Protein backbone atom coordinates (compact mmCIF):
# COMPACT_ATOMS: atom_id res chain seq x y z
CA UNK A 1 0.00 0.00 0.00
CA UNK A 2 1.48 3.38 -0.96
CA UNK A 3 2.46 5.76 1.81
CA UNK A 4 -0.31 8.27 2.21
CA UNK A 5 -1.63 10.26 5.13
CA UNK A 6 -3.98 8.25 7.35
CA UNK A 7 -7.61 9.28 7.54
CA UNK A 8 -8.96 10.32 10.93
CA UNK A 9 -10.67 6.94 11.33
CA UNK A 10 -7.53 5.04 10.36
CA UNK A 11 -5.51 7.07 12.87
CA UNK A 12 -8.03 6.28 15.62
CA UNK A 13 -7.95 2.58 14.75
CA UNK A 14 -4.14 2.56 14.66
CA UNK A 15 -4.02 4.17 18.12
CA UNK A 16 -6.44 1.57 19.50
CA UNK A 17 -4.45 -1.29 17.99
CA UNK A 18 -1.17 0.21 19.23
CA UNK A 19 -2.41 0.54 22.81
CA UNK A 20 -3.79 -3.00 23.01
CA UNK A 21 -1.05 -4.76 21.02
CA UNK A 22 1.68 -2.62 22.64
CA UNK A 23 3.12 -2.07 19.17
CA UNK A 24 3.67 1.39 17.66
CA UNK A 25 4.86 0.50 14.15
CA UNK A 26 1.61 -0.73 12.59
CA UNK A 27 0.95 -0.22 8.88
CA UNK A 28 -2.46 -0.02 7.22
CA UNK A 29 -1.87 -3.38 5.58
CA UNK A 30 -0.56 -5.25 8.63
CA UNK A 31 -2.67 -8.29 9.44
CA UNK A 32 -3.87 -8.13 13.05
CA UNK A 33 -3.18 -11.81 13.64
CA UNK A 34 0.27 -11.70 11.97
CA UNK A 35 1.49 -8.97 14.33
CA UNK A 36 0.56 -10.75 17.55
CA UNK A 37 -3.21 -10.47 17.71
CA UNK A 38 -5.44 -13.29 18.91
CA UNK A 39 -9.11 -13.76 19.74
CA UNK A 40 -8.95 -12.28 23.25
CA UNK A 41 -7.14 -9.18 22.01
CA UNK A 42 -9.61 -8.99 19.12
CA UNK A 43 -12.47 -8.82 21.63
CA UNK A 44 -10.70 -6.02 23.50
CA UNK A 45 -10.07 -4.08 20.30
CA UNK A 46 -13.68 -4.38 19.15
CA UNK A 47 -14.93 -3.28 22.59
CA UNK A 48 -12.61 -0.26 22.49
CA UNK A 49 -13.69 0.62 18.93
CA UNK A 50 -17.36 0.43 19.89
CA UNK A 51 -16.75 2.52 23.02
CA UNK A 52 -14.41 5.18 21.63
CA UNK A 53 -15.82 5.57 18.14
CA UNK A 54 -19.49 5.10 19.03
CA UNK A 55 -20.04 2.51 16.32
CA UNK A 56 -21.31 -1.04 16.54
CA UNK A 57 -18.76 -3.39 15.02
CA UNK A 58 -19.22 -7.16 15.52
CA UNK A 59 -16.25 -9.24 16.66
CA UNK A 60 -16.25 -11.24 13.42
CA UNK A 61 -15.42 -8.02 11.53
CA UNK A 62 -11.82 -8.17 12.74
CA UNK A 63 -11.54 -11.75 11.49
CA UNK A 64 -12.94 -10.90 8.05
CA UNK A 65 -11.23 -7.46 7.84
CA UNK A 66 -7.94 -8.01 9.69
CA UNK A 67 -6.07 -4.86 8.60
CA UNK A 68 -6.58 -1.27 9.71
CA UNK A 69 -7.31 -0.27 6.11
CA UNK A 70 -9.92 -3.00 5.61
CA UNK A 71 -11.56 -2.38 8.98
CA UNK A 72 -11.69 1.39 8.37
CA UNK A 73 -13.34 0.81 4.98
CA UNK A 74 -15.90 -1.53 6.58
CA UNK A 75 -16.75 0.97 9.34
CA UNK A 76 -17.05 3.85 6.84
CA UNK A 77 -19.31 1.75 4.60
CA UNK A 78 -21.51 0.74 7.54
CA UNK A 79 -21.71 4.34 8.75
CA UNK A 80 -22.72 5.61 5.31
CA UNK A 81 -25.34 2.90 4.77
CA UNK A 82 -26.76 3.50 8.25
CA UNK A 83 -26.97 7.25 7.73
CA UNK A 84 -28.72 6.71 4.39
CA UNK A 85 -31.49 4.76 6.11
CA UNK A 86 -34.18 6.32 8.23
CA UNK A 87 -33.00 5.61 11.76
CA UNK A 88 -36.00 6.92 13.69
CA UNK A 89 -38.88 4.78 14.85
CA UNK A 90 -41.86 4.86 12.55
CA UNK A 91 -45.22 5.08 14.32
CA UNK A 92 -47.58 2.23 13.56
CA UNK A 93 -51.30 2.74 13.10
CA UNK A 94 -52.89 1.47 16.32
CA UNK A 95 -56.28 0.93 14.67
CA UNK A 96 -55.27 -2.39 13.16
CA UNK A 97 -54.49 -5.92 14.27
CA UNK A 98 -50.86 -5.82 15.40
CA UNK A 99 -48.64 -8.90 15.63
CA UNK A 100 -47.57 -10.11 19.06
CA UNK A 101 -43.94 -9.91 20.11
CA UNK A 102 -42.25 -13.22 20.97
CA UNK A 103 -42.74 -12.54 24.68
CA UNK A 104 -46.41 -11.72 24.16
CA UNK A 105 -46.85 -14.92 22.12
CA UNK A 106 -45.32 -16.90 24.99
CA UNK A 107 -47.68 -15.33 27.55
CA UNK A 108 -50.67 -15.99 25.30
CA UNK A 109 -49.59 -19.61 24.72
CA UNK A 110 -49.09 -20.27 28.44
CA UNK A 111 -52.62 -19.10 29.11
CA UNK A 112 -54.00 -21.21 26.25
CA UNK A 113 -52.48 -24.43 27.58
CA UNK A 114 -54.25 -23.93 30.86
CA UNK A 115 -51.80 -22.18 33.16
CA UNK A 116 -54.18 -19.78 34.84
CA UNK A 117 -51.66 -18.52 37.37
CA UNK A 118 -51.23 -14.82 37.88
CA UNK A 119 -47.44 -15.03 37.96
CA UNK A 120 -47.09 -12.00 35.70
CA UNK A 121 -49.55 -9.86 37.64
CA UNK A 122 -47.93 -7.26 39.84
CA UNK A 123 -49.97 -6.07 42.75
CA UNK A 124 -49.45 -3.96 45.81
CA UNK A 125 -51.45 -1.99 48.32
CA UNK A 126 -50.78 1.33 49.94
CA UNK A 127 -52.14 2.86 53.08
CA UNK A 128 -52.89 6.53 52.67
CA UNK A 129 -53.08 8.86 55.63
CA UNK A 130 -55.52 11.75 55.51
CA UNK A 131 -58.47 12.46 53.28
CA UNK A 132 -58.51 10.77 49.89
CA UNK A 133 -59.29 12.98 46.91
CA UNK A 134 -60.89 10.27 44.77
CA UNK A 135 -61.33 12.51 41.72
CA UNK A 136 -57.67 13.52 41.73
CA UNK A 137 -56.49 9.92 42.22
CA UNK A 138 -58.71 8.74 39.36
CA UNK A 139 -57.42 11.55 37.12
CA UNK A 140 -53.77 10.67 37.86
CA UNK A 141 -54.32 6.94 37.27
CA UNK A 142 -56.23 7.68 34.04
CA UNK A 143 -53.30 9.77 32.79
CA UNK A 144 -50.82 6.98 33.58
CA UNK A 145 -52.96 4.44 31.73
CA UNK A 146 -53.40 6.84 28.79
CA UNK A 147 -49.64 7.39 28.54
CA UNK A 148 -48.57 3.73 28.64
CA UNK A 149 -49.99 1.48 25.90
CA UNK A 150 -48.94 -1.66 27.74
CA UNK A 151 -51.57 -0.89 30.39
CA UNK A 152 -54.25 -0.81 27.67
CA UNK A 153 -53.10 -3.84 25.67
CA UNK A 154 -55.05 -7.07 25.17
CA UNK A 155 -54.49 -10.24 23.13
CA UNK A 156 -57.81 -11.14 21.49
CA UNK A 157 -57.96 -13.95 18.96
CA UNK A 158 -59.53 -14.29 15.55
CA UNK A 159 -59.69 -17.68 13.86
CA UNK A 160 -57.45 -19.04 16.62
CA UNK A 161 -54.71 -16.47 15.97
CA UNK A 162 -53.85 -13.88 18.64
CA UNK A 163 -53.15 -10.26 17.86
CA UNK A 164 -52.36 -7.17 19.87
CA UNK A 165 -55.21 -4.78 20.49
CA UNK A 166 -54.49 -1.45 22.17
CA UNK A 167 -57.56 0.14 23.67
CA UNK A 168 -58.09 3.88 23.48
CA UNK A 169 -57.04 5.97 26.44
CA UNK A 170 -60.56 6.06 27.86
CA UNK A 171 -60.94 7.21 31.44
CA UNK A 172 -60.29 4.67 34.12
CA UNK A 173 -63.16 3.68 36.37
CA UNK A 174 -61.84 3.61 39.93
CA UNK A 175 -63.66 1.55 42.53
CA UNK A 176 -63.24 2.77 46.11
CA UNK A 177 -63.95 0.48 49.06
CA UNK A 178 -63.50 1.03 52.76
CA UNK A 179 -61.89 -1.89 54.59
CA UNK A 180 -59.65 -2.82 57.47
CA UNK A 181 -56.09 -4.22 57.09
CA UNK A 182 -57.18 -7.86 57.15
CA UNK A 183 -59.83 -7.26 54.50
CA UNK A 184 -57.28 -5.32 52.42
CA UNK A 185 -54.90 -8.29 52.36
CA UNK A 186 -57.73 -10.57 51.20
CA UNK A 187 -58.76 -8.09 48.49
CA UNK A 188 -55.18 -7.73 47.23
CA UNK A 189 -54.65 -11.49 47.11
CA UNK A 190 -57.91 -12.01 45.23
CA UNK A 191 -57.14 -9.19 42.77
CA UNK A 192 -53.68 -10.61 42.14
CA UNK A 193 -55.13 -14.01 41.21
CA UNK A 194 -57.80 -12.58 38.91
CA UNK A 195 -56.99 -12.84 35.23
CA UNK A 196 -57.02 -9.52 33.46
CA UNK A 197 -59.60 -9.40 30.71
PDB file of C-alpha atoms in Angstrom, residues 55-180:
ATOM      1  CA  UNK A  55     -20.040   2.507  16.317  1.00  0.00           C
ATOM      2  CA  UNK A  56     -21.313  -1.039  16.542  1.00  0.00           C
ATOM      3  CA  UNK A  57     -18.764  -3.387  15.021  1.00  0.00           C
ATOM      4  CA  UNK A  58     -19.216  -7.157  15.521  1.00  0.00           C
ATOM      5  CA  UNK A  59     -16.249  -9.239  16.659  1.00  0.00           C
ATOM      6  CA  UNK A  60     -16.246 -11.239  13.416  1.00  0.00           C
ATOM      7  CA  UNK A  61     -15.416  -8.022  11.529  1.00  0.00           C
ATOM      8  CA  UNK A  62     -11.822  -8.172  12.740  1.00  0.00           C
ATOM      9  CA  UNK A  63     -11.537 -11.751  11.494  1.00  0.00           C
ATOM     10  CA  UNK A  64     -12.935 -10.902   8.048  1.00  0.00           C
ATOM     11  CA  UNK A  65     -11.230  -7.460   7.838  1.00  0.00           C
ATOM     12  CA  UNK A  66      -7.938  -8.007   9.693  1.00  0.00           C
ATOM     13  CA  UNK A  67      -6.069  -4.857   8.603  1.00  0.00           C
ATOM     14  CA  UNK A  68      -6.584  -1.271   9.707  1.00  0.00           C
ATOM     15  CA  UNK A  69      -7.314  -0.273   6.109  1.00  0.00           C
ATOM     16  CA  UNK A  70      -9.917  -3.002   5.607  1.00  0.00           C
ATOM     17  CA  UNK A  71     -11.557  -2.375   8.979  1.00  0.00           C
ATOM     18  CA  UNK A  72     -11.693   1.390   8.368  1.00  0.00           C
ATOM     19  CA  UNK A  73     -13.343   0.809   4.985  1.00  0.00           C
ATOM     20  CA  UNK A  74     -15.905  -1.526   6.582  1.00  0.00           C
ATOM     21  CA  UNK A  75     -16.746   0.975   9.341  1.00  0.00           C
ATOM     22  CA  UNK A  76     -17.049   3.850   6.841  1.00  0.00           C
ATOM     23  CA  UNK A  77     -19.315   1.749   4.604  1.00  0.00           C
ATOM     24  CA  UNK A  78     -21.515   0.739   7.543  1.00  0.00           C
ATOM     25  CA  UNK A  79     -21.708   4.341   8.752  1.00  0.00           C
ATOM     26  CA  UNK A  80     -22.715   5.610   5.308  1.00  0.00           C
ATOM     27  CA  UNK A  81     -25.338   2.897   4.769  1.00  0.00           C
ATOM     28  CA  UNK A  82     -26.764   3.502   8.249  1.00  0.00           C
ATOM     29  CA  UNK A  83     -26.970   7.254   7.733  1.00  0.00           C
ATOM     30  CA  UNK A  84     -28.725   6.706   4.391  1.00  0.00           C
ATOM     31  CA  UNK A  85     -31.488   4.761   6.110  1.00  0.00           C
ATOM     32  CA  UNK A  86     -34.179   6.325   8.226  1.00  0.00           C
ATOM     33  CA  UNK A  87     -33.001   5.611  11.758  1.00  0.00           C
ATOM     34  CA  UNK A  88     -35.999   6.916  13.689  1.00  0.00           C
ATOM     35  CA  UNK A  89     -38.881   4.779  14.847  1.00  0.00           C
ATOM     36  CA  UNK A  90     -41.860   4.862  12.548  1.00  0.00           C
ATOM     37  CA  UNK A  91     -45.217   5.081  14.318  1.00  0.00           C
ATOM     38  CA  UNK A  92     -47.577   2.235  13.562  1.00  0.00           C
ATOM     39  CA  UNK A  93     -51.297   2.740  13.101  1.00  0.00           C
ATOM     40  CA  UNK A  94     -52.893   1.466  16.319  1.00  0.00           C
ATOM     41  CA  UNK A  95     -56.278   0.932  14.668  1.00  0.00           C
ATOM     42  CA  UNK A  96     -55.265  -2.394  13.156  1.00  0.00           C
ATOM     43  CA  UNK A  97     -54.494  -5.918  14.272  1.00  0.00           C
ATOM     44  CA  UNK A  98     -50.864  -5.816  15.397  1.00  0.00           C
ATOM     45  CA  UNK A  99     -48.642  -8.901  15.629  1.00  0.00           C
ATOM     46  CA  UNK A 100     -47.570 -10.106  19.058  1.00  0.00           C
ATOM     47  CA  UNK A 101     -43.941  -9.915  20.110  1.00  0.00           C
ATOM     48  CA  UNK A 102     -42.250 -13.218  20.970  1.00  0.00           C
ATOM     49  CA  UNK A 103     -42.738 -12.544  24.680  1.00  0.00           C
ATOM     50  CA  UNK A 104     -46.408 -11.722  24.155  1.00  0.00           C
ATOM     51  CA  UNK A 105     -46.845 -14.917  22.118  1.00  0.00           C
ATOM     52  CA  UNK A 106     -45.317 -16.896  24.994  1.00  0.00           C
ATOM     53  CA  UNK A 107     -47.678 -15.332  27.546  1.00  0.00           C
ATOM     54  CA  UNK A 108     -50.669 -15.989  25.301  1.00  0.00           C
ATOM     55  CA  UNK A 109     -49.593 -19.607  24.719  1.00  0.00           C
ATOM     56  CA  UNK A 110     -49.086 -20.270  28.441  1.00  0.00           C
ATOM     57  CA  UNK A 111     -52.624 -19.103  29.110  1.00  0.00           C
ATOM     58  CA  UNK A 112     -54.005 -21.205  26.246  1.00  0.00           C
ATOM     59  CA  UNK A 113     -52.479 -24.433  27.578  1.00  0.00           C
ATOM     60  CA  UNK A 114     -54.249 -23.926  30.857  1.00  0.00           C
ATOM     61  CA  UNK A 115     -51.804 -22.177  33.159  1.00  0.00           C
ATOM     62  CA  UNK A 116     -54.183 -19.780  34.837  1.00  0.00           C
ATOM     63  CA  UNK A 117     -51.659 -18.523  37.366  1.00  0.00           C
ATOM     64  CA  UNK A 118     -51.226 -14.822  37.876  1.00  0.00           C
ATOM     65  CA  UNK A 119     -47.445 -15.029  37.963  1.00  0.00           C
ATOM     66  CA  UNK A 120     -47.091 -12.003  35.697  1.00  0.00           C
ATOM     67  CA  UNK A 121     -49.551  -9.862  37.637  1.00  0.00           C
ATOM     68  CA  UNK A 122     -47.932  -7.263  39.839  1.00  0.00           C
ATOM     69  CA  UNK A 123     -49.966  -6.074  42.751  1.00  0.00           C
ATOM     70  CA  UNK A 124     -49.447  -3.961  45.811  1.00  0.00           C
ATOM     71  CA  UNK A 125     -51.447  -1.986  48.315  1.00  0.00           C
ATOM     72  CA  UNK A 126     -50.776   1.329  49.944  1.00  0.00           C
ATOM     73  CA  UNK A 127     -52.139   2.859  53.077  1.00  0.00           C
ATOM     74  CA  UNK A 128     -52.894   6.530  52.673  1.00  0.00           C
ATOM     75  CA  UNK A 129     -53.081   8.865  55.634  1.00  0.00           C
ATOM     76  CA  UNK A 130     -55.517  11.746  55.510  1.00  0.00           C
ATOM     77  CA  UNK A 131     -58.472  12.464  53.282  1.00  0.00           C
ATOM     78  CA  UNK A 132     -58.512  10.766  49.894  1.00  0.00           C
ATOM     79  CA  UNK A 133     -59.288  12.978  46.913  1.00  0.00           C
ATOM     80  CA  UNK A 134     -60.889  10.267  44.770  1.00  0.00           C
ATOM     81  CA  UNK A 135     -61.326  12.512  41.717  1.00  0.00           C
ATOM     82  CA  UNK A 136     -57.670  13.521  41.729  1.00  0.00           C
ATOM     83  CA  UNK A 137     -56.491   9.918  42.219  1.00  0.00           C
ATOM     84  CA  UNK A 138     -58.710   8.742  39.363  1.00  0.00           C
ATOM     85  CA  UNK A 139     -57.420  11.548  37.121  1.00  0.00           C
ATOM     86  CA  UNK A 140     -53.775  10.673  37.861  1.00  0.00           C
ATOM     87  CA  UNK A 141     -54.316   6.940  37.266  1.00  0.00           C
ATOM     88  CA  UNK A 142     -56.225   7.681  34.041  1.00  0.00           C
ATOM     89  CA  UNK A 143     -53.298   9.766  32.792  1.00  0.00           C
ATOM     90  CA  UNK A 144     -50.823   6.981  33.580  1.00  0.00           C
ATOM     91  CA  UNK A 145     -52.962   4.439  31.726  1.00  0.00           C
ATOM     92  CA  UNK A 146     -53.402   6.843  28.789  1.00  0.00           C
ATOM     93  CA  UNK A 147     -49.637   7.392  28.544  1.00  0.00           C
ATOM     94  CA  UNK A 148     -48.574   3.730  28.640  1.00  0.00           C
ATOM     95  CA  UNK A 149     -49.988   1.480  25.900  1.00  0.00           C
ATOM     96  CA  UNK A 150     -48.941  -1.660  27.739  1.00  0.00           C
ATOM     97  CA  UNK A 151     -51.568  -0.888  30.392  1.00  0.00           C
ATOM     98  CA  UNK A 152     -54.247  -0.814  27.671  1.00  0.00           C
ATOM     99  CA  UNK A 153     -53.103  -3.837  25.667  1.00  0.00           C
ATOM    100  CA  UNK A 154     -55.047  -7.073  25.171  1.00  0.00           C
ATOM    101  CA  UNK A 155     -54.490 -10.239  23.127  1.00  0.00           C
ATOM    102  CA  UNK A 156     -57.807 -11.136  21.488  1.00  0.00           C
ATOM    103  CA  UNK A 157     -57.956 -13.948  18.957  1.00  0.00           C
ATOM    104  CA  UNK A 158     -59.529 -14.292  15.551  1.00  0.00           C
ATOM    105  CA  UNK A 159     -59.689 -17.684  13.861  1.00  0.00           C
ATOM    106  CA  UNK A 160     -57.446 -19.044  16.617  1.00  0.00           C
ATOM    107  CA  UNK A 161     -54.710 -16.468  15.975  1.00  0.00           C
ATOM    108  CA  UNK A 162     -53.851 -13.883  18.641  1.00  0.00           C
ATOM    109  CA  UNK A 163     -53.151 -10.260  17.857  1.00  0.00           C
ATOM    110  CA  UNK A 164     -52.359  -7.169  19.866  1.00  0.00           C
ATOM    111  CA  UNK A 165     -55.211  -4.777  20.490  1.00  0.00           C
ATOM    112  CA  UNK A 166     -54.489  -1.454  22.168  1.00  0.00           C
ATOM    113  CA  UNK A 167     -57.556   0.139  23.675  1.00  0.00           C
ATOM    114  CA  UNK A 168     -58.087   3.877  23.484  1.00  0.00           C
ATOM    115  CA  UNK A 169     -57.043   5.974  26.441  1.00  0.00           C
ATOM    116  CA  UNK A 170     -60.558   6.061  27.862  1.00  0.00           C
ATOM    117  CA  UNK A 171     -60.936   7.209  31.439  1.00  0.00           C
ATOM    118  CA  UNK A 172     -60.287   4.667  34.123  1.00  0.00           C
ATOM    119  CA  UNK A 173     -63.162   3.681  36.369  1.00  0.00           C
ATOM    120  CA  UNK A 174     -61.839   3.613  39.927  1.00  0.00           C
ATOM    121  CA  UNK A 175     -63.657   1.550  42.534  1.00  0.00           C
ATOM    122  CA  UNK A 176     -63.240   2.769  46.110  1.00  0.00           C
ATOM    123  CA  UNK A 177     -63.946   0.484  49.057  1.00  0.00           C
ATOM    124  CA  UNK A 178     -63.496   1.033  52.763  1.00  0.00           C
ATOM    125  CA  UNK A 179     -61.890  -1.892  54.586  1.00  0.00           C
ATOM    126  CA  UNK A 180     -59.646  -2.821  57.473  1.00  0.00           C
TER     127      UNK A 180
END
